[in-house]
Coordinates of C-alpha atoms in Angstrom, one line a residue:
M259 CA 189.4 -70.5 97.7
Q260 CA 186.4 -71.1 99.9
H261 CA 186.7 -72.4 103.5
L262 CA 184.1 -73.7 105.9
L263 CA 184.6 -71.8 109.2
I264 CA 183.2 -73.0 112.5
V265 CA 183.4 -70.9 115.6
N266 CA 182.5 -71.8 119.2
I267 CA 182.3 -69.2 122.0
G268 CA 182.1 -70.3 125.6
P269 CA 182.0 -71.5 128.3
V270 CA 178.2 -72.0 128.0
Q271 CA 176.7 -74.1 130.7
E272 CA 179.2 -73.2 133.4
F273 CA 178.8 -69.4 132.7
I274 CA 175.1 -69.3 132.3
A275 CA 174.2 -71.7 135.2
S276 CA 176.3 -70.0 137.8
A277 CA 173.4 -67.7 139.0
R278 CA 171.8 -66.8 142.3
R279 CA 169.3 -64.4 140.7
S280 CA 167.1 -64.7 137.6
R281 CA 168.9 -61.6 136.2
D282 CA 172.3 -63.4 136.6
L283 CA 170.9 -66.2 134.5
W284 CA 169.5 -63.8 131.8
F285 CA 172.7 -61.8 131.6
G286 CA 174.9 -64.8 131.2
S287 CA 172.9 -66.0 128.2
W288 CA 172.6 -62.5 126.8
L289 CA 176.3 -61.8 127.0
L290 CA 177.2 -65.0 125.1
S291 CA 174.6 -64.1 122.5
E292 CA 176.1 -60.6 122.2
L293 CA 179.6 -62.0 121.8
S294 CA 178.4 -64.4 119.1
K295 CA 176.6 -61.6 117.3
A296 CA 179.9 -59.6 117.3
A297 CA 181.7 -62.6 115.8
A298 CA 179.0 -63.2 113.1
K299 CA 179.0 -59.5 112.3
A300 CA 182.8 -59.5 111.8
I301 CA 182.4 -62.4 109.3
V302 CA 179.7 -60.6 107.4
G303 CA 181.7 -57.4 107.4
E304 CA 184.8 -59.1 106.0
E305 CA 182.9 -61.1 103.4
K306 CA 180.5 -58.2 102.6
N307 CA 177.8 -60.8 102.3
L308 CA 175.1 -61.7 104.8
E309 CA 174.6 -65.0 102.9
S310 CA 178.1 -66.1 103.9
L311 CA 176.6 -67.1 107.3
I312 CA 175.2 -70.6 107.3
F313 CA 174.3 -70.6 111.1
P314 CA 172.9 -68.4 112.4
A315 CA 170.8 -67.2 109.4
P316 CA 169.7 -63.6 110.3
N317 CA 167.0 -62.0 108.1
E318 CA 168.9 -58.7 107.8
S319 CA 172.2 -57.2 108.9
K320 CA 170.6 -55.1 111.7
D321 CA 169.9 -58.4 113.5
L322 CA 173.6 -58.6 114.2
E323 CA 173.8 -55.1 115.8
P324 CA 174.5 -54.8 119.5
D325 CA 171.5 -55.3 121.8
S326 CA 169.2 -56.4 119.0
S327 CA 166.4 -58.8 120.0
F328 CA 168.0 -61.5 117.8
D329 CA 169.5 -64.3 119.9
V330 CA 172.5 -66.1 118.6
A331 CA 173.8 -69.5 119.9
N332 CA 177.4 -69.9 120.8
K333 CA 178.2 -71.7 117.5
I334 CA 178.7 -70.0 114.1
V335 CA 179.1 -71.7 110.8
A336 CA 180.1 -69.7 107.7
I337 CA 181.6 -70.1 104.2
I338 CA 184.4 -67.6 103.8
Q339 CA 186.6 -66.3 101.0
A340 CA 189.1 -64.6 103.3
E341 CA 192.3 -66.3 104.6
P342 CA 191.0 -68.1 107.8
K343 CA 193.8 -67.0 110.2
M344 CA 193.4 -63.3 109.2
L345 CA 189.6 -63.5 109.6
A346 CA 189.9 -65.3 112.9
T347 CA 192.1 -62.5 114.2
K348 CA 189.6 -59.9 113.2
L349 CA 186.8 -62.0 114.7
L350 CA 188.6 -62.3 118.0
N351 CA 189.2 -58.6 118.1
A352 CA 185.5 -57.9 117.5
V353 CA 184.5 -60.3 120.3
N354 CA 186.9 -58.7 122.7
A355 CA 185.9 -55.2 121.7
R356 CA 182.2 -56.0 122.4
L357 CA 183.2 -57.7 125.7
N358 CA 185.1 -54.6 126.8
E359 CA 182.2 -52.3 125.8
I360 CA 179.8 -54.3 128.0
K361 CA 182.4 -54.5 130.8
E362 CA 183.0 -50.7 130.7
G363 CA 179.2 -50.1 130.9
A364 CA 178.8 -52.5 133.8
F365 CA 181.6 -51.0 135.9
E366 CA 181.0 -47.4 135.1
E367 CA 179.2 -46.6 138.3
I368 CA 181.7 -48.3 140.7
K369 CA 185.0 -46.9 139.5
G370 CA 187.7 -47.3 142.1
R371 CA 185.5 -49.3 144.4
F372 CA 186.7 -52.8 143.4
N373 CA 189.8 -54.6 142.3
R374 CA 189.6 -53.7 138.6
D375 CA 192.8 -55.5 137.6
V376 CA 191.8 -58.8 139.0
A377 CA 188.3 -58.4 137.7
N378 CA 189.6 -57.8 134.2
K379 CA 191.9 -60.9 134.4
Q380 CA 189.0 -63.1 135.6
I381 CA 186.7 -61.9 132.8
D382 CA 189.4 -62.3 130.1
D383 CA 190.3 -65.8 131.5
M384 CA 186.6 -66.8 131.3
L385 CA 186.2 -66.3 127.6
E386 CA 186.9 -69.3 125.3
L387 CA 186.9 -68.9 121.6
F388 CA 187.6 -71.8 119.4
W389 CA 187.7 -71.9 115.6
V390 CA 188.5 -74.3 112.8
A391 CA 188.5 -73.9 109.0
K392 CA 188.4 -76.6 106.3
L393 CA 189.0 -76.1 102.6
I394 CA 185.9 -76.8 100.6
D395 CA 187.5 -79.2 98.2
K396 CA 184.8 -81.9 98.1
D397 CA 181.1 -82.5 98.9
Y398 CA 179.8 -79.8 101.5
S399 CA 178.3 -82.4 103.9
Q400 CA 181.6 -84.3 104.0
V401 CA 183.6 -81.1 104.6
R402 CA 181.2 -80.1 107.4
K403 CA 181.6 -83.5 109.1
E404 CA 185.4 -83.2 108.9
A405 CA 185.3 -79.7 110.3
E406 CA 183.1 -80.9 113.2
V407 CA 185.7 -83.5 114.0
L408 CA 188.4 -80.9 114.0
M409 CA 186.3 -78.7 116.4
A410 CA 185.7 -81.6 118.8
A411 CA 189.5 -82.1 118.9
R412 CA 190.2 -78.4 119.3
K413 CA 187.9 -78.2 122.3
T414 CA 189.8 -80.9 124.1
T415 CA 193.0 -78.9 123.6
R416 CA 193.3 -76.5 126.4
N417 CA 195.0 -73.1 126.5
Y418 CA 197.0 -72.6 129.7
T419 CA 197.4 -69.0 130.9
N420 CA 198.6 -67.4 134.1
V421 CA 196.0 -68.0 136.9
S422 CA 193.8 -65.1 138.0
W423 CA 193.4 -66.3 141.5
G424 CA 195.4 -67.2 144.5
S425 CA 194.7 -64.4 147.1
D426 CA 193.1 -64.8 150.5
E427 CA 189.9 -63.1 149.4
F428 CA 186.5 -64.8 149.8
K429 CA 185.4 -66.9 146.9
S430 CA 182.5 -65.8 144.7
S431 CA 179.0 -66.7 145.9
L432 CA 177.9 -67.6 142.4
D433 CA 180.3 -70.5 141.7
G434 CA 182.8 -70.6 144.5
Q435 CA 185.7 -70.6 142.0
R436 CA 187.1 -67.1 141.6
E437 CA 188.1 -64.6 144.3
S438 CA 185.8 -61.7 145.2
V439 CA 187.0 -58.4 143.8
I440 CA 184.9 -56.2 146.3
P441 CA 187.2 -55.0 149.1
K442 CA 186.4 -56.4 152.6
E443 CA 186.2 -52.9 154.1
I444 CA 183.2 -52.1 151.9
Y445 CA 181.1 -54.6 153.9
K446 CA 182.1 -53.0 157.2
A447 CA 182.0 -49.3 156.2
D448 CA 178.9 -49.2 154.0
P449 CA 176.7 -52.3 154.4
E450 CA 173.5 -50.4 153.9
K451 CA 174.5 -49.3 150.4
L452 CA 175.8 -52.7 149.1
W453 CA 172.6 -53.3 147.1
R454 CA 172.5 -49.8 145.7
K455 CA 176.1 -49.8 144.4
Y456 CA 176.9 -53.4 143.7
R457 CA 173.4 -55.0 143.6
I458 CA 174.5 -57.6 146.2
S459 CA 173.1 -58.6 149.6
E460 CA 175.2 -58.2 152.7
G461 CA 176.5 -61.8 152.7
E462 CA 177.3 -62.0 149.0
R463 CA 180.8 -62.0 147.5
L464 CA 181.3 -61.5 143.8
C465 CA 184.2 -62.1 141.5
G466 CA 184.8 -60.0 138.3
V467 CA 182.6 -62.3 136.3
G468 CA 179.8 -62.3 138.9
L469 CA 180.0 -58.5 139.2
L470 CA 179.7 -58.2 135.4
K471 CA 176.6 -60.3 135.5
R472 CA 175.0 -58.3 138.3
L473 CA 175.9 -54.8 136.9
G474 CA 175.9 -55.4 133.1
K475 CA 173.4 -53.4 131.1
G476 CA 171.4 -54.7 128.2
K477 CA 168.2 -53.7 126.4
K478 CA 166.1 -55.5 129.0
G479 CA 168.6 -54.7 131.7
M480 CA 167.4 -54.3 135.2
N481 CA 163.8 -55.1 134.3
F482 CA 164.3 -58.8 134.0
Y483 CA 161.7 -60.6 136.1
S484 CA 162.6 -62.0 139.5
T485 CA 161.4 -65.5 140.4
S486 CA 159.0 -64.0 143.0
H487 CA 157.6 -61.7 140.3
V488 CA 156.9 -64.6 137.9
A489 CA 155.2 -66.5 140.7
S490 CA 152.9 -63.6 141.5
L491 CA 152.0 -62.5 138.0
P492 CA 148.5 -64.1 138.0
F493 CA 147.7 -62.5 141.3
I494 CA 149.1 -59.1 140.1
K495 CA 147.0 -59.3 137.0
L496 CA 143.9 -60.1 139.1
V497 CA 144.3 -57.3 141.7
T498 CA 145.4 -54.6 139.3
E499 CA 142.2 -55.3 137.3
K500 CA 140.0 -55.3 140.4
A501 CA 141.7 -53.1 142.9
E502 CA 144.3 -50.9 141.2
G503 CA 143.9 -48.1 143.7
V504 CA 144.7 -50.4 146.7
V505 CA 147.7 -51.7 144.9
N506 CA 149.1 -48.3 144.1
E507 CA 148.4 -47.1 147.6
Y508 CA 150.5 -49.9 149.1
A509 CA 153.3 -49.5 146.5
K510 CA 153.5 -45.7 147.3
K511 CA 153.9 -46.5 151.1
L512 CA 156.9 -48.6 150.3
L513 CA 158.4 -45.9 148.1
D514 CA 157.8 -43.4 150.8
L515 CA 159.7 -45.6 153.2
G516 CA 162.7 -45.4 150.9
A517 CA 162.4 -48.3 148.5
N518 CA 164.6 -47.4 145.6
P519 CA 162.4 -46.9 142.4
T520 CA 165.1 -48.5 140.3
D521 CA 165.2 -51.7 142.4
F522 CA 161.5 -51.6 143.1
G523 CA 159.8 -51.4 139.7
Y524 CA 159.8 -52.4 136.0
S525 CA 159.8 -49.5 133.6
S526 CA 159.2 -51.6 130.5
S527 CA 157.4 -54.8 131.6
S528 CA 155.4 -56.6 128.9
A529 CA 152.6 -57.0 131.3
K530 CA 152.6 -53.2 132.1
I531 CA 153.1 -53.9 135.8
A532 CA 154.8 -51.0 137.7
F533 CA 156.2 -53.0 140.6
D534 CA 158.2 -56.2 141.4
G535 CA 156.2 -59.1 142.9
H536 CA 158.7 -59.2 145.7
I537 CA 156.6 -56.7 147.6
L538 CA 153.7 -59.2 147.9
Y539 CA 155.6 -61.6 150.0
E540 CA 156.5 -60.7 153.6
E541 CA 159.7 -62.7 153.5
R542 CA 160.9 -60.7 150.5
L543 CA 160.5 -57.2 152.1
S544 CA 163.9 -57.5 153.7
D545 CA 165.3 -57.1 150.2
Y546 CA 164.2 -53.5 150.4
F547 CA 164.6 -52.7 154.1
K548 CA 167.2 -53.8 156.6
K549 CA 166.2 -55.2 160.0
D550 CA 167.7 -52.3 162.0
E551 CA 166.8 -49.5 159.6
K552 CA 164.7 -47.0 161.6
D553 CA 161.4 -45.4 160.5
E554 CA 161.7 -42.0 162.0
K555 CA 157.9 -41.4 161.8
N556 CA 156.9 -44.1 164.3
G557 CA 160.0 -45.4 166.0
K558 CA 159.7 -48.8 164.5
T559 CA 162.0 -50.3 161.9
K560 CA 161.2 -49.7 158.2
L561 CA 160.9 -53.4 157.8
E562 CA 158.2 -53.6 160.5
T563 CA 156.3 -50.7 159.0
A564 CA 156.5 -52.4 155.5
K565 CA 155.1 -55.6 156.9
E566 CA 152.3 -53.8 158.6
A567 CA 151.6 -52.0 155.2
L568 CA 151.4 -55.4 153.5
K569 CA 149.1 -56.8 156.2
E570 CA 146.8 -53.8 155.7
F571 CA 147.0 -54.3 151.9
Y572 CA 145.6 -57.8 152.2
E573 CA 143.0 -56.7 154.7
K574 CA 141.7 -54.2 152.2
L575 CA 141.6 -56.8 149.5
N576 CA 139.6 -59.1 151.8
K577 CA 137.0 -56.3 152.2
L578 CA 136.7 -56.2 148.4
N579 CA 136.1 -60.0 148.4
L580 CA 139.6 -60.6 146.9
K581 CA 140.8 -63.2 149.3
K582 CA 143.3 -64.9 147.1
R583 CA 147.0 -64.7 147.7
P584 CA 150.0 -64.9 145.3
S585 CA 151.3 -68.3 144.6
P586 CA 154.7 -69.2 146.0
Y587 CA 155.4 -71.4 142.9
Y588 CA 156.5 -70.6 139.3
G589 CA 157.6 -72.6 136.3
L590 CA 160.9 -73.0 134.5
L591 CA 160.6 -74.3 130.9
H592 CA 163.6 -75.8 129.1
A593 CA 163.1 -77.1 125.6
D594 CA 165.4 -78.6 123.0
G595 CA 164.9 -79.9 119.4
D596 CA 164.8 -83.7 118.7
R597 CA 166.9 -85.2 115.9
M598 CA 168.4 -81.9 114.9
G599 CA 171.8 -83.4 114.3
E600 CA 170.3 -86.0 112.0
A601 CA 168.2 -83.3 110.2
I602 CA 171.3 -81.2 109.6
D603 CA 173.2 -84.3 108.4
C604 CA 170.5 -84.8 105.8
Q605 CA 171.2 -81.3 104.3
K606 CA 173.8 -82.1 101.6
T607 CA 174.5 -78.6 100.4
A608 CA 175.4 -75.3 102.1
Q609 CA 172.2 -73.8 100.8
A610 CA 170.1 -76.6 102.3
H611 CA 171.9 -76.2 105.6
Q612 CA 171.2 -72.5 105.5
E613 CA 167.5 -73.1 104.9
I614 CA 167.2 -75.2 108.0
S615 CA 169.0 -72.4 109.9
K616 CA 166.5 -69.9 108.6
A617 CA 163.7 -72.1 109.8
L618 CA 165.3 -72.2 113.3
T619 CA 165.6 -68.4 113.1
K620 CA 161.9 -68.1 112.4
F621 CA 161.1 -70.3 115.3
A622 CA 163.4 -68.4 117.7
G623 CA 161.8 -65.2 116.5
S624 CA 158.3 -66.5 117.4
V625 CA 159.4 -67.8 120.8
R626 CA 159.6 -64.4 122.4
K627 CA 156.1 -63.4 121.3
I628 CA 154.7 -66.8 122.5
V629 CA 156.4 -66.7 125.9
E630 CA 156.1 -63.0 126.7
Q631 CA 152.9 -61.8 125.0
D632 CA 150.8 -64.9 124.6
Y633 CA 151.6 -66.6 128.0
N634 CA 152.8 -63.8 130.2
G635 CA 156.2 -65.2 130.8
C636 CA 159.8 -64.0 130.6
L637 CA 162.3 -65.4 128.0
V638 CA 165.9 -66.1 129.1
Y639 CA 167.0 -67.2 125.6
A640 CA 165.9 -68.8 122.4
G641 CA 169.0 -69.8 120.4
G642 CA 167.9 -71.9 117.5
D643 CA 166.2 -75.0 119.0
D644 CA 167.2 -74.3 122.6
V645 CA 164.7 -72.4 124.8
L646 CA 164.7 -71.4 128.5
A647 CA 161.9 -69.3 130.0
F648 CA 160.2 -68.4 133.3
L649 CA 156.4 -68.6 133.3
P650 CA 153.5 -68.6 135.7
V651 CA 152.2 -72.0 136.6
D652 CA 148.8 -71.4 135.1
T653 CA 150.2 -70.6 131.6
I654 CA 153.3 -72.8 131.3
L655 CA 151.6 -75.9 130.0
G656 CA 149.8 -74.1 127.2
C657 CA 153.0 -72.3 126.3
A658 CA 155.0 -75.6 126.1
R659 CA 152.3 -77.0 123.8
K660 CA 152.4 -73.9 121.6
L661 CA 156.1 -73.9 121.3
S662 CA 156.1 -77.6 120.4
D663 CA 153.5 -77.1 117.7
D664 CA 155.3 -74.0 116.3
F665 CA 158.6 -75.8 116.2
K666 CA 157.1 -78.9 114.4
E667 CA 155.4 -76.6 111.9
K668 CA 158.5 -74.6 111.0
L669 CA 160.8 -77.7 110.7
K670 CA 158.4 -80.0 108.9
K671 CA 160.2 -79.4 105.6
F672 CA 163.3 -81.0 106.9
P673 CA 162.5 -84.7 107.4
T674 CA 165.0 -87.2 108.6
K675 CA 165.0 -91.0 108.0
S676 CA 162.6 -91.4 110.9
D677 CA 160.6 -88.2 111.2
S678 CA 160.7 -84.4 111.0
P679 CA 162.4 -82.6 113.9
T680 CA 160.2 -82.2 117.0
L681 CA 160.6 -80.3 120.3
S682 CA 160.9 -82.0 123.7
V683 CA 160.1 -79.8 126.7
G684 CA 161.0 -80.1 130.4
I685 CA 159.0 -78.2 133.0
A686 CA 159.9 -77.6 136.6
I687 CA 157.4 -76.2 139.0
V688 CA 159.5 -74.7 141.9
H689 CA 159.2 -72.4 144.9
H690 CA 160.2 -68.8 144.3
L691 CA 162.6 -68.9 147.3
D692 CA 164.4 -72.1 146.2
P693 CA 168.0 -71.6 145.0
L694 CA 167.9 -70.8 141.4
S695 CA 170.8 -73.3 140.6
D696 CA 168.6 -76.1 142.1
S697 CA 165.6 -75.0 140.1
L698 CA 167.6 -74.9 136.9
D699 CA 168.9 -78.4 137.6
L700 CA 165.4 -79.7 138.0
A701 CA 164.3 -78.1 134.7
R702 CA 167.3 -79.6 132.9
K703 CA 166.6 -83.0 134.4
A704 CA 163.0 -82.7 133.3
E705 CA 164.1 -81.9 129.8
K706 CA 166.4 -85.0 129.9
A707 CA 163.5 -87.1 131.1
A708 CA 161.4 -85.9 128.1
K709 CA 164.4 -86.9 125.9
S710 CA 164.4 -90.4 127.4
I711 CA 161.0 -91.1 125.8
P712 CA 161.4 -93.4 122.7
N713 CA 161.2 -91.3 119.5
K714 CA 161.0 -88.2 121.8
N715 CA 158.6 -85.4 120.9
A716 CA 157.8 -85.5 124.5
L717 CA 156.9 -83.6 127.7
A718 CA 158.2 -84.1 131.2
I719 CA 157.1 -82.2 134.3
T720 CA 158.7 -82.1 137.7
V721 CA 156.7 -80.6 140.6
S722 CA 158.9 -79.7 143.5
K723 CA 156.8 -78.8 146.5
R724 CA 158.4 -77.8 149.8
S725 CA 156.0 -80.1 151.7
G726 CA 157.0 -83.3 149.9
T727 CA 159.3 -85.1 147.5
D728 CA 159.8 -84.1 143.9
L729 CA 157.4 -85.8 141.5
T730 CA 158.0 -86.3 137.8
V731 CA 155.6 -87.4 135.0
K732 CA 156.5 -87.8 131.4
G733 CA 155.1 -88.9 128.1
G734 CA 154.7 -88.1 124.4
W735 CA 152.9 -85.0 123.1
N736 CA 149.2 -85.4 122.4
Q737 CA 149.1 -88.1 125.1
I738 CA 150.4 -86.9 128.5
D739 CA 149.3 -83.3 127.9
Q740 CA 145.8 -84.4 126.9
R741 CA 145.5 -86.6 130.0
L742 CA 146.8 -83.7 132.2
E743 CA 144.1 -81.4 130.7
Q744 CA 141.5 -84.1 131.7
W745 CA 142.8 -84.3 135.2
I746 CA 143.0 -80.5 135.5
A747 CA 139.4 -80.2 134.3
M748 CA 138.3 -82.8 136.9
H749 CA 140.0 -80.9 139.7
L750 CA 138.6 -77.5 138.6
N751 CA 135.0 -79.0 138.4
D752 CA 135.5 -80.6 141.9
Q753 CA 135.0 -84.1 140.4
L754 CA 138.1 -85.5 142.2
P755 CA 138.7 -85.2 146.0
K756 CA 142.2 -83.9 146.8
G757 CA 143.3 -86.9 148.8
V758 CA 142.3 -89.6 146.4
A759 CA 145.5 -89.4 144.3
Y760 CA 147.7 -89.9 147.4
E761 CA 145.6 -92.9 148.5
L762 CA 146.0 -94.4 145.0
R763 CA 149.7 -93.7 145.1
D764 CA 150.0 -95.4 148.5
L765 CA 148.3 -98.5 147.0
A766 CA 150.7 -98.4 144.1
L767 CA 153.8 -98.1 146.3
S768 CA 152.5 -101.0 148.5
L769 CA 152.4 -103.2 145.4
T770 CA 156.0 -102.4 144.3
D771 CA 159.4 -103.0 145.7
K772 CA 162.4 -100.6 145.8
N773 CA 163.2 -101.5 142.2
N774 CA 159.7 -100.5 141.1
Q775 CA 158.8 -104.2 140.4
K776 CA 155.7 -105.9 141.6
S777 CA 156.3 -107.1 145.2
N778 CA 153.4 -109.5 145.0
E779 CA 153.5 -111.4 141.7
G780 CA 150.2 -113.1 142.6
T781 CA 148.4 -109.7 142.5
S782 CA 146.6 -109.7 139.2
D783 CA 145.7 -106.5 137.3
A784 CA 142.0 -107.4 137.9
L785 CA 142.6 -107.4 141.7
I786 CA 144.5 -104.1 141.5
K787 CA 141.6 -102.5 139.5
G788 CA 139.2 -103.9 142.0
Q789 CA 141.1 -102.1 144.8
V790 CA 141.2 -98.9 142.8
R791 CA 137.4 -99.1 142.2
R792 CA 136.8 -99.7 145.9
I793 CA 138.9 -96.6 146.8
L794 CA 137.2 -94.4 144.3
E795 CA 133.6 -95.5 145.1
R796 CA 133.9 -94.7 148.8
K797 CA 135.4 -91.2 148.1
R798 CA 133.1 -88.1 148.2
V799 CA 133.2 -84.8 146.3
N800 CA 131.3 -81.5 146.6
S801 CA 131.8 -81.0 150.3
A802 CA 131.6 -84.8 150.9
S803 CA 128.0 -85.0 149.7
H804 CA 128.3 -86.9 146.4
P805 CA 130.2 -89.9 145.2
I806 CA 132.7 -89.7 142.4
D807 CA 130.9 -89.8 139.0
K808 CA 130.8 -93.3 137.7
N809 CA 132.0 -92.2 134.3
I810 CA 135.2 -90.8 135.9
I811 CA 135.8 -94.0 137.7
K812 CA 135.3 -95.8 134.4
E813 CA 137.8 -93.4 132.7
I814 CA 140.5 -94.0 135.3
L815 CA 140.1 -97.8 135.1
H816 CA 140.2 -97.5 131.3
K817 CA 143.5 -95.7 131.3
M818 CA 145.0 -98.7 133.2
S819 CA 144.0 -101.0 130.3
N820 CA 146.0 -101.7 127.1
T821 CA 144.4 -100.4 123.9
N822 CA 145.2 -100.6 120.3
D823 CA 146.7 -97.1 120.5
E824 CA 148.9 -97.3 123.5
K825 CA 149.9 -99.3 126.5
G826 CA 147.9 -98.8 129.7
L827 CA 149.2 -96.7 132.5
S828 CA 150.4 -98.1 135.8
L829 CA 148.5 -97.1 138.9
K830 CA 151.5 -95.0 140.0
E831 CA 151.6 -93.1 136.7
I832 CA 147.9 -92.3 137.0
S833 CA 148.2 -91.2 140.7
D834 CA 151.3 -89.1 139.9
E835 CA 149.6 -87.4 136.9
I836 CA 146.5 -86.5 139.1
I837 CA 148.8 -85.0 141.8
V838 CA 150.8 -83.0 139.2
A839 CA 147.5 -81.8 137.6
Q840 CA 146.4 -80.5 141.0
A841 CA 149.3 -78.0 141.0
F842 CA 148.1 -76.7 137.6
A843 CA 144.5 -76.6 138.7
D844 CA 145.4 -74.6 141.9
A845 CA 147.3 -72.1 139.7
K846 CA 144.3 -71.7 137.3
R847 CA 141.9 -71.1 140.2
L848 CA 144.2 -68.4 141.5
A849 CA 144.4 -66.7 138.1
T850 CA 140.6 -66.8 137.7
P851 CA 138.4 -64.1 139.3
K852 CA 135.8 -65.6 141.7
Q853 CA 132.2 -65.6 140.6
E854 CA 129.6 -63.7 142.5
G855 CA 128.6 -65.6 145.7
E856 CA 131.7 -67.8 145.5
E857 CA 133.6 -68.3 148.8

């Protein structure tokens, strides 16, 4: 007899999101993918048939091998011949075996230097594995719906085990829930070697789960990009092309000071960059050198010597007419498919369901190339229709558009009652020193803002500058992205003065109340446009020597008018889009070498 088996492995959001470093984030998603692959492999091994898997739909068995580049979401759907309980037991054993293998590799270098028993209990208590099975005795789509209802019910039924907490130890710095497993005396006896042994800073406390994230080893392992590295990638590319010798000289000085090569560099970066962008920011040098660590050569501290070396590095770049500096901002991209549940419901057979899974597998396979090779970013995960990635600000908009186009192309054969599945994308432009949890929250909120657009297939962007409030713009693909490209081009061509968008925004805010309604109902659209025209006509560009081009003024006013194709934009929407476009234009300028004679 055949059964439909559904397996869920978690927790997902809680486990992945509890991260202080980008590597914590990557490892959390990588670990869940590895455990899901182990479960899928156990099913295939028992059934002796790769086609038994409905979701995921790997191309070949080696995709399910440990540490493969194939990402698997935390949900598995399969048609099985074996007795469900027996298979579930084997599946659970395979997942636990893979978890123990990863755990042993992570803790190998710190044997005896942490509370291993508590760490093991915390990790075991973390893992959730739910499964349901339904006899296929009727139409496949009906059986799948009934199985999904069973899974929803199973998830609300909790397993209660002995607690793995209750001591007077400090709580974990990642989530504040579990006790630290690193002995207190370690912080007193050996504070200088905390980063070397545990990969933690002096004030950090980690539970067993957090320690697993920090020390776990995968294919990408320690080479996962830091937020500072992503922010600095355009600058690194520029200076390594124009002044590689100066860069290497500076990097060597830091290594000679004692920067650990393992912590300092990337041995397998897709961009072929030999050092972490941390070293380009003065405020990040303390990650390599402690404040009171002496430099025996000159009597200063190593941190002071490192800062002097950085200052000298930038002075040498100035002499080479490379006066640009690395951006403090980077982008987080969070994407999710639209109408995927509806699209799956339209697949009435197991084979049809498997076909849509194969299309998602093809998309996920192309995501890594698009993000890492085409747009110089760093992929956290691509599980089916779910994508999370770090990218430089100058490339993230193009990457989002490419992902959207690729998703739509690969899923076009699976129409729903309304339309084929599309991809909505949220982008957050954030500071490299902002807490990663806050930045992730902004990216997720941006993705939800995109999903709030009617019919979806949308883009939302939040720019979070330290000098002001967060600003979000959103709209459908082929609308907002095209407008942003127009605004970006105007900024790059010096056709819009920087202050004009804020003046337009002040006007918009003066005309609305706290509920974003017109505060003066007697103010007609014609009068508002007249005010906008007055502001634009008195502004100057090109070092305050020329007025704004009349065609640009006409274009801005046109965007405020309703057309047959779309509703006109409000003044606030236009001003916000121009401000957001400025962030992208600044990033593109930074990534572009200056022309001869340019200041």
